[in-house]
């Protein structure tokens, strides 16, 4: 990597877990437009999965991913194996508070430590000037921004808007888990978030709108609401008088698939 980057200008980096879709490819094309060399990593990071989660069944399609990346203008694909990133004797973890607290962490306590640890390793290995992340994982983006700031990493973190299907469903590798019936129901999550945003914009009772939206989702076939929450978009804490922008974030279960989404309010 050091040799490749020498004299070649800015390195743009997009970390992924593969099973690439148009959301990932949009990030790659954006990286292409703002950097000289584009690197993408594909690594399903065991550190961010709990033993009960979907590490083993997470979709893997390396050959198709490589073809898509070539088409999107990626120069370098990094495909480490777990023993390369976590060799025997690996004992370190990054633990974070601030934006890493609550929301996803209430349901996936291991998640952000796993994400921050792997992303910091990937940053140290790839040494990008720019790294592009999707707003689809809004809390993750906030966690990465905080990590880069706190550890003085000289990397420009770029957040890119969520790419959606025509019916509003946010693209996700995990959408592949949905049955045909579930796929029909799935866009109702984004519709519910839009309804809550409408109530918030009209100065209505957002807590009530959130509770009603949760009930409606259960009535239409969702199985469990992990959270639907309106938060400060910068801190991801509760809204305060200092809040400049708000974000509505949700994680819900449809069958055995956990969908997450978020929108600006
Ligand atoms: P993942 O492979 O799910 O770890 O995602 C890799 C990167 O792609 C992360 O920065 C995600 O936020 C981003 N991403 C995933 N889905 C989308 C989407 N629908 N739109 C934009 N970015 C996305």
Coordinates of C-alpha atoms and ligand atoms in Angstrom, one line a residue:
X1 CA 0.0 0.0 0.0
X2 CA 2.8 2.4 0.9
X3 CA 4.4 1.8 -2.5
X4 CA 1.1 2.2 -4.3
X5 CA 0.3 5.4 -2.6
X6 CA 3.7 7.0 -3.2
X7 CA 3.3 10.1 -5.3
X8 CA -0.2 9.1 -6.3
X9 CA -2.2 11.7 -4.4
X10 CA -5.1 11.1 -2.1
X11 CA -6.2 7.6 -1.1
X12 CA -10.0 7.1 -0.6
X13 CA -11.1 4.1 1.4
X14 CA -14.5 2.3 1.8
X15 CA -14.6 -0.4 4.4
X16 CA -17.3 -3.0 3.8
X17 CA -18.4 -6.5 4.8
X18 CA -19.1 -7.5 1.2
X19 CA -22.3 -8.8 -0.4
X20 CA -22.1 -5.5 -2.2
X21 CA -25.1 -3.6 -3.4
X22 CA -25.8 -0.2 -5.0
X23 CA -25.4 1.5 -1.6
X24 CA -21.8 0.3 -1.3
X25 CA -21.0 1.0 -4.9
X26 CA -22.3 4.6 -4.6
X27 CA -19.8 5.1 -1.7
X28 CA -17.1 3.7 -4.0
X29 CA -18.0 6.0 -6.8
X30 CA -18.1 8.9 -4.4
X31 CA -14.6 7.9 -3.1
X32 CA -13.5 7.7 -6.8
X33 CA -14.7 11.3 -7.4
X34 CA -12.8 12.8 -4.4
X35 CA -9.6 10.8 -4.4
X36 CA -6.8 9.5 -6.7
X37 CA -6.5 5.9 -5.5
X38 CA -9.6 4.0 -4.3
X39 CA -9.3 1.1 -1.9
X40 CA -12.1 -1.1 -0.6
X41 CA -11.9 -3.7 2.1
X42 CA -14.2 -6.7 2.4
X43 CA -14.1 -8.3 5.8
X44 CA -16.9 -9.8 7.8
X45 CA -15.6 -8.8 11.2
X46 CA -16.2 -11.5 13.8
X47 CA -15.5 -9.0 16.6
X48 CA -18.7 -7.1 16.0
X49 CA -21.0 -10.1 16.0
X50 CA -22.3 -11.7 19.2
X51 CA -22.3 -15.5 19.3
X52 CA -26.1 -15.5 18.8
X53 CA -25.9 -13.3 15.7
X54 CA -25.6 -14.0 12.0
X55 CA -21.8 -14.2 11.4
X56 CA -22.0 -17.6 9.9
X57 CA -25.0 -17.0 7.6
X58 CA -23.9 -13.4 6.6
X59 CA -24.0 -13.4 2.8
X60 CA -20.6 -13.9 1.1
X61 CA -20.2 -13.4 -2.7
X62 CA -16.6 -12.6 -3.3
X63 CA -16.4 -13.1 -7.1
X64 CA -19.5 -11.0 -7.8
X65 CA -18.2 -8.3 -5.4
X66 CA -14.8 -8.1 -7.2
X67 CA -16.5 -7.7 -10.6
X68 CA -18.8 -4.9 -9.2
X69 CA -15.8 -3.1 -7.6
X70 CA -13.9 -3.2 -10.8
X71 CA -16.8 -1.6 -12.6
X72 CA -17.2 1.1 -9.9
X73 CA -13.6 2.2 -10.4
X74 CA -12.0 0.7 -7.4
X75 CA -8.2 0.3 -7.7
X76 CA -7.4 -1.9 -4.7
X77 CA -9.5 -4.5 -2.9
X78 CA -8.3 -5.7 0.5
X79 CA -9.7 -9.1 1.6
X80 CA -8.0 -10.0 4.9
X81 CA -8.9 -13.2 6.7
X82 CA -9.7 -13.1 10.4
X83 CA -6.3 -14.5 11.3
X84 CA -4.6 -11.7 9.4
X85 CA -6.5 -9.0 11.4
X86 CA -6.6 -10.9 14.7
X87 CA -3.6 -13.3 14.9
X88 CA -3.1 -15.5 17.9
X89 CA -2.4 -13.3 20.9
X90 CA -4.5 -10.3 19.7
X91 CA -5.7 -8.7 22.9
X92 CA -6.6 -5.1 22.2
X93 CA -10.0 -3.4 21.9
X94 CA -11.2 0.2 21.4
X95 CA -14.0 1.0 23.9
X96 CA -16.1 4.1 23.3
X97 CA -18.7 6.1 25.2
X98 CA -20.5 9.2 23.7
X99 CA -22.3 8.4 20.5
X100 CA -21.5 4.7 21.0
X101 CA -23.9 4.6 24.0
X102 CA -27.5 3.6 23.7
X103 CA -29.5 2.7 20.5
X104 CA -27.6 -0.1 18.8
X105 CA -25.4 -0.7 22.0
X106 CA -28.5 -1.5 24.0
X107 CA -29.2 -4.5 21.8
X108 CA -25.7 -5.3 20.5
X109 CA -23.3 -4.4 23.3
X110 CA -20.3 -5.8 21.5
X111 CA -21.0 -4.0 18.3
X112 CA -19.2 -0.6 18.4
X113 CA -16.1 -2.0 20.2
X114 CA -15.8 -4.5 17.3
X115 CA -16.4 -1.8 14.7
X116 CA -14.0 0.8 16.1
X117 CA -11.3 -1.9 16.7
X118 CA -11.5 -3.2 13.1
X119 CA -11.8 0.2 11.5
X120 CA -8.8 1.6 13.4
X121 CA -6.8 -1.5 12.3
X122 CA -7.9 -1.0 8.7
X123 CA -7.1 2.7 8.8
X124 CA -3.6 1.9 10.1
X125 CA -3.1 -0.6 7.4
X126 CA -4.5 1.3 4.4
X127 CA -3.6 4.8 5.7
X128 CA -6.3 6.6 3.7
X129 CA -6.7 10.3 3.4
X130 CA -10.4 10.0 3.0
X131 CA -12.8 7.3 4.2
X132 CA -16.4 7.1 3.1
X133 CA -19.2 5.7 5.3
X134 CA -22.9 5.4 4.7
X135 CA -25.5 7.4 6.7
X136 CA -27.5 4.1 6.6
X137 CA -25.4 3.2 9.7
X138 CA -25.8 6.6 11.2
X139 CA -24.6 5.8 14.8
X140 CA -21.6 3.9 13.3
X141 CA -20.7 7.0 11.3
X142 CA -20.9 9.1 14.5
X143 CA -18.7 6.6 16.4
X144 CA -16.1 6.6 13.6
X145 CA -16.0 10.4 13.5
X146 CA -15.5 10.5 17.3
X147 CA -12.8 7.9 17.2
X148 CA -10.9 9.7 14.4
X149 CA -11.2 13.0 16.4
X150 CA -10.2 11.5 19.7
X151 CA -7.2 9.5 18.4
X152 CA -5.9 12.3 16.1
X153 CA -6.2 10.2 13.0
X154 CA -5.6 12.4 10.0
X155 CA -8.4 11.1 7.9
X156 CA -11.3 13.0 6.4
X157 CA -14.5 11.1 7.3
X158 CA -17.2 11.6 4.7
X159 CA -20.8 10.5 5.4
X160 CA -22.9 9.6 2.3
X161 CA -26.7 9.6 2.2
X162 CA -28.6 6.3 2.3
X163 CA -29.3 4.6 -1.0
X164 CA -32.8 3.2 -1.2
X165 CA -35.0 1.0 -3.3
X166 CA -37.8 2.8 -5.2
X167 CA -40.3 1.8 -2.5
X168 CA -38.1 3.4 0.2
X169 CA -36.4 0.3 1.7
X170 CA -32.8 1.1 2.5
X171 CA -30.4 -1.2 0.6
X172 CA -28.7 -3.6 2.9
X173 CA -26.8 -6.9 2.5
X174 CA -29.2 -8.3 5.1
X175 CA -32.3 -7.7 2.8
X176 CA -31.2 -10.9 1.1
X177 CA -32.6 -12.7 4.2
X178 CA -36.1 -11.4 3.6
X179 CA -38.8 -13.8 2.2
X180 CA -41.0 -12.5 -0.7
X181 CA -43.8 -11.7 1.8
X182 CA -41.4 -9.9 4.2
X183 CA -39.9 -7.9 1.3
X184 CA -43.4 -6.5 0.6
X185 CA -43.8 -5.4 4.3
X186 CA -40.2 -4.1 4.8
X187 CA -40.7 -0.6 3.2
X188 CA -43.3 0.2 5.8
X189 CA -40.4 1.0 8.2
X190 CA -39.3 4.0 6.1
X191 CA -42.9 5.0 5.7
X192 CA -43.4 5.0 9.5
X193 CA -40.2 7.1 10.0
X194 CA -41.6 9.6 7.4
X195 CA -44.9 9.8 9.3
X196 CA -43.1 10.5 12.6
X197 CA -41.1 13.2 10.9
X198 CA -44.3 14.8 9.6
X199 CA -45.7 14.9 13.1
X200 CA -42.4 16.4 14.4
X201 CA -42.4 19.0 11.7
X202 CA -45.9 20.0 12.5
X203 CA -44.9 20.5 16.2
X204 CA -47.0 17.5 17.2
X205 CA -46.4 14.9 20.0
X206 CA -43.5 12.9 18.7
X207 CA -43.4 10.5 21.6
X208 CA -47.0 9.5 20.8
X209 CA -46.2 9.3 17.1
X210 CA -43.3 7.0 17.8
X211 CA -45.4 4.7 20.0
X212 CA -48.2 4.6 17.4
X213 CA -45.7 3.9 14.6
X214 CA -44.3 1.0 16.6
X215 CA -47.8 -0.5 17.2
X216 CA -48.6 0.0 13.5
X217 CA -45.4 -1.8 12.4
X218 CA -46.3 -4.8 14.7
X219 CA -49.8 -4.8 13.3
X220 CA -48.5 -4.9 9.7
X221 CA -46.2 -7.9 10.3
X222 CA -43.1 -6.7 12.0
X223 CA -42.1 -8.9 14.9
X224 CA -40.3 -6.7 17.4
X225 CA -39.2 -3.1 17.7
X226 CA -35.7 -2.7 19.2
X227 CA -36.0 1.0 19.2
X228 CA -37.5 4.0 17.3
X229 CA -35.9 7.1 18.8
X230 CA -35.5 10.8 18.0
X231 CA -32.0 12.0 19.0
X232 CA -29.6 14.8 18.6
X233 CA -28.0 14.2 15.3
X234 CA -24.5 15.2 16.5
X235 CA -24.3 13.6 20.0
X236 CA -26.9 10.9 19.4
X237 CA -28.0 11.7 23.0
X238 CA -31.4 13.0 24.0
X239 CA -32.6 16.2 22.3
X240 CA -31.6 19.3 24.3
X241 CA -32.2 23.0 23.9
X242 CA -28.7 23.1 22.2
X243 CA -29.7 20.5 19.6
X244 CA -29.1 21.9 16.1
X245 CA -30.4 18.9 14.1
X246 CA -32.3 15.8 15.0
X247 CA -32.2 12.3 13.7
X248 CA -34.9 9.6 13.8
X249 CA -33.3 6.2 14.1
X250 CA -34.9 2.7 14.2
X251 CA -34.1 -0.9 14.5
X252 CA -36.8 -3.5 14.0
X253 CA -37.2 -7.2 13.4
X254 CA -39.0 -8.7 10.4
X255 CA -39.0 -12.4 10.9
X256 CA -35.4 -13.3 11.6
X257 CA -34.0 -10.2 9.9
X258 CA -33.1 -7.1 11.8
X259 CA -33.6 -3.9 9.7
X260 CA -32.1 -0.6 10.7
X261 CA -32.9 2.8 9.2
X262 CA -32.7 6.5 10.0
X263 CA -33.8 9.9 8.5
X264 CA -33.0 13.5 9.2
X265 CA -35.8 15.4 11.0
Ligands
LIG1 P1 -21.5 -3.0 5.5 O1 -21.0 -3.8 4.3 O2 -23.0 -3.2 5.8 O3 -20.6 -3.0 6.7 O4 -21.5 -1.5 4.9 C1 -20.3 -0.9 4.5 C2 -20.5 0.6 4.3 O5 -21.6 0.8 3.3 C3 -21.0 1.3 5.5 O6 -20.3 2.6 5.6 C4 -22.4 1.4 5.4 O7 -23.0 2.5 6.1 C5 -22.6 1.6 3.9 N1 -23.9 1.3 3.4 C6 -24.6 0.2 3.6 N2 -25.8 0.2 3.1 C7 -25.9 1.5 2.5 C8 -26.9 2.2 1.8 N3 -28.1 1.6 1.6 N4 -26.7 3.4 1.4 C9 -25.5 4.0 1.6 N5 -24.5 3.4 2.3 C10 -24.7 2.2 2.7

